[in-house]
Amino acid sequence: EEAINKVCLLASNDSEAEEIPALNPLDGVDFNPVDYINERFPDEGSLSSLDSFISRLKTRANEAEANMYEAVRSQATSSALAVRNISESRDSIKQLSSKIKEIKGKAAQSEIM
């Protein structure tokens, strides 16, 4: 069940690819659902465990959905925080620029005196 398949991940350069082992057969690039089901349930007697198998799959699907929801929520929160930080940074830069102009003006006035 924990057969090692290969998963192909694209590197930052599309012409390169790195293969890493996949521990879950469902993650393999050569996954065949019919073969997988036939392997899990080779005869009529093995169908007695079908309900628990379906239950485990539903649990895993619900966990995956919850993880995706959390990731999206986290990304949205991070995005809003980034927008706020950028806005605050712009305001700080404007204030700093204004203070620099003020200091330059005072420096120019003191040179005249």
mmCIF file of C-alpha atoms in Angstrom, residues 27-91:
data_model
loop_
_atom_site.group_PDB
_atom_site.id
_atom_site.type_symbol
_atom_site.label_atom_id
_atom_site.label_comp_id
_atom_site.label_asym_id
_atom_site.label_seq_id
_atom_site.Cartn_x
_atom_site.Cartn_y
_atom_site.Cartn_z
ATOM 1 C CA ASP A 27 0.135 10.873 -5.535
ATOM 2 C CA GLY A 28 2.052 8.982 -8.221
ATOM 3 C CA VAL A 29 2.181 10.357 -11.753
ATOM 4 C CA ASP A 30 1.283 6.919 -13.087
ATOM 5 C CA PHE A 31 -1.712 6.418 -10.735
ATOM 6 C CA ASN A 32 -4.461 4.310 -12.285
ATOM 7 C CA PRO A 33 -7.700 4.348 -10.233
ATOM 8 C CA VAL A 34 -9.035 1.099 -11.708
ATOM 9 C CA ASP A 35 -5.833 -0.790 -10.928
ATOM 10 C CA TYR A 36 -5.787 0.717 -7.435
ATOM 11 C CA ILE A 37 -9.370 -0.396 -6.671
ATOM 12 C CA ASN A 38 -8.737 -3.862 -8.136
ATOM 13 C CA GLU A 39 -5.611 -4.141 -6.007
ATOM 14 C CA ARG A 40 -7.436 -3.048 -2.832
ATOM 15 C CA PHE A 41 -10.461 -5.272 -3.490
ATOM 16 C CA PRO A 42 -9.288 -8.262 -5.544
ATOM 17 C CA ASP A 43 -12.300 -10.481 -4.784
ATOM 18 C CA GLU A 44 -15.853 -10.331 -3.487
ATOM 19 C CA GLY A 45 -14.767 -11.195 0.050
ATOM 20 C CA SER A 46 -12.524 -8.168 0.268
ATOM 21 C CA LEU A 47 -15.532 -5.889 -0.277
ATOM 22 C CA SER A 48 -16.423 -6.348 3.398
ATOM 23 C CA SER A 49 -13.862 -3.650 4.201
ATOM 24 C CA LEU A 50 -15.288 -1.270 1.586
ATOM 25 C CA ASP A 51 -17.304 0.794 4.091
ATOM 26 C CA SER A 52 -14.309 1.460 6.332
ATOM 27 C CA PHE A 53 -12.198 2.257 3.254
ATOM 28 C CA ILE A 54 -14.779 4.796 2.056
ATOM 29 C CA SER A 55 -14.973 6.257 5.563
ATOM 30 C CA ARG A 56 -11.195 6.728 5.675
ATOM 31 C CA LEU A 57 -11.244 8.369 2.242
ATOM 32 C CA LYS A 58 -14.014 10.750 3.339
ATOM 33 C CA THR A 59 -12.045 11.635 6.474
ATOM 34 C CA ARG A 60 -8.923 12.328 4.433
ATOM 35 C CA ALA A 61 -10.934 14.415 1.951
ATOM 36 C CA ASN A 62 -12.452 16.444 4.801
ATOM 37 C CA GLU A 63 -9.001 16.987 6.327
ATOM 38 C CA ALA A 64 -7.638 18.093 2.960
ATOM 39 C CA GLU A 65 -10.555 20.482 2.502
ATOM 40 C CA ALA A 66 -10.018 21.931 5.988
ATOM 41 C CA ASN A 67 -6.297 22.367 5.264
ATOM 42 C CA MET A 68 -7.039 24.130 1.980
ATOM 43 C CA TYR A 69 -9.596 26.392 3.673
ATOM 44 C CA GLU A 70 -7.046 27.300 6.351
ATOM 45 C CA ALA A 71 -4.393 27.995 3.718
ATOM 46 C CA VAL A 72 -6.746 30.276 1.756
ATOM 47 C CA ARG A 73 -7.823 32.079 4.940
ATOM 48 C CA SER A 74 -4.212 32.514 6.002
ATOM 49 C CA GLN A 75 -3.256 33.833 2.564
ATOM 50 C CA ALA A 76 -6.145 36.305 2.612
ATOM 51 C CA THR A 77 -5.106 37.527 6.061
ATOM 52 C CA SER A 78 -1.486 37.850 4.961
ATOM 53 C CA SER A 79 -2.543 39.718 1.838
ATOM 54 C CA ALA A 80 -4.628 42.215 3.818
ATOM 55 C CA LEU A 81 -1.751 42.713 6.259
ATOM 56 C CA ALA A 82 0.678 43.283 3.387
ATOM 57 C CA VAL A 83 -1.615 45.919 1.852
ATOM 58 C CA ARG A 84 -1.874 47.678 5.220
ATOM 59 C CA ASN A 85 1.906 47.530 5.741
ATOM 60 C CA ILE A 86 2.535 48.977 2.278
ATOM 61 C CA SER A 87 0.105 51.807 2.951
ATOM 62 C CA GLU A 88 1.747 52.566 6.299
ATOM 63 C CA SER A 89 5.173 52.473 4.646
ATOM 64 C CA ARG A 90 4.065 54.957 1.988
ATOM 65 C CA ASP A 91 2.736 57.283 4.679
#
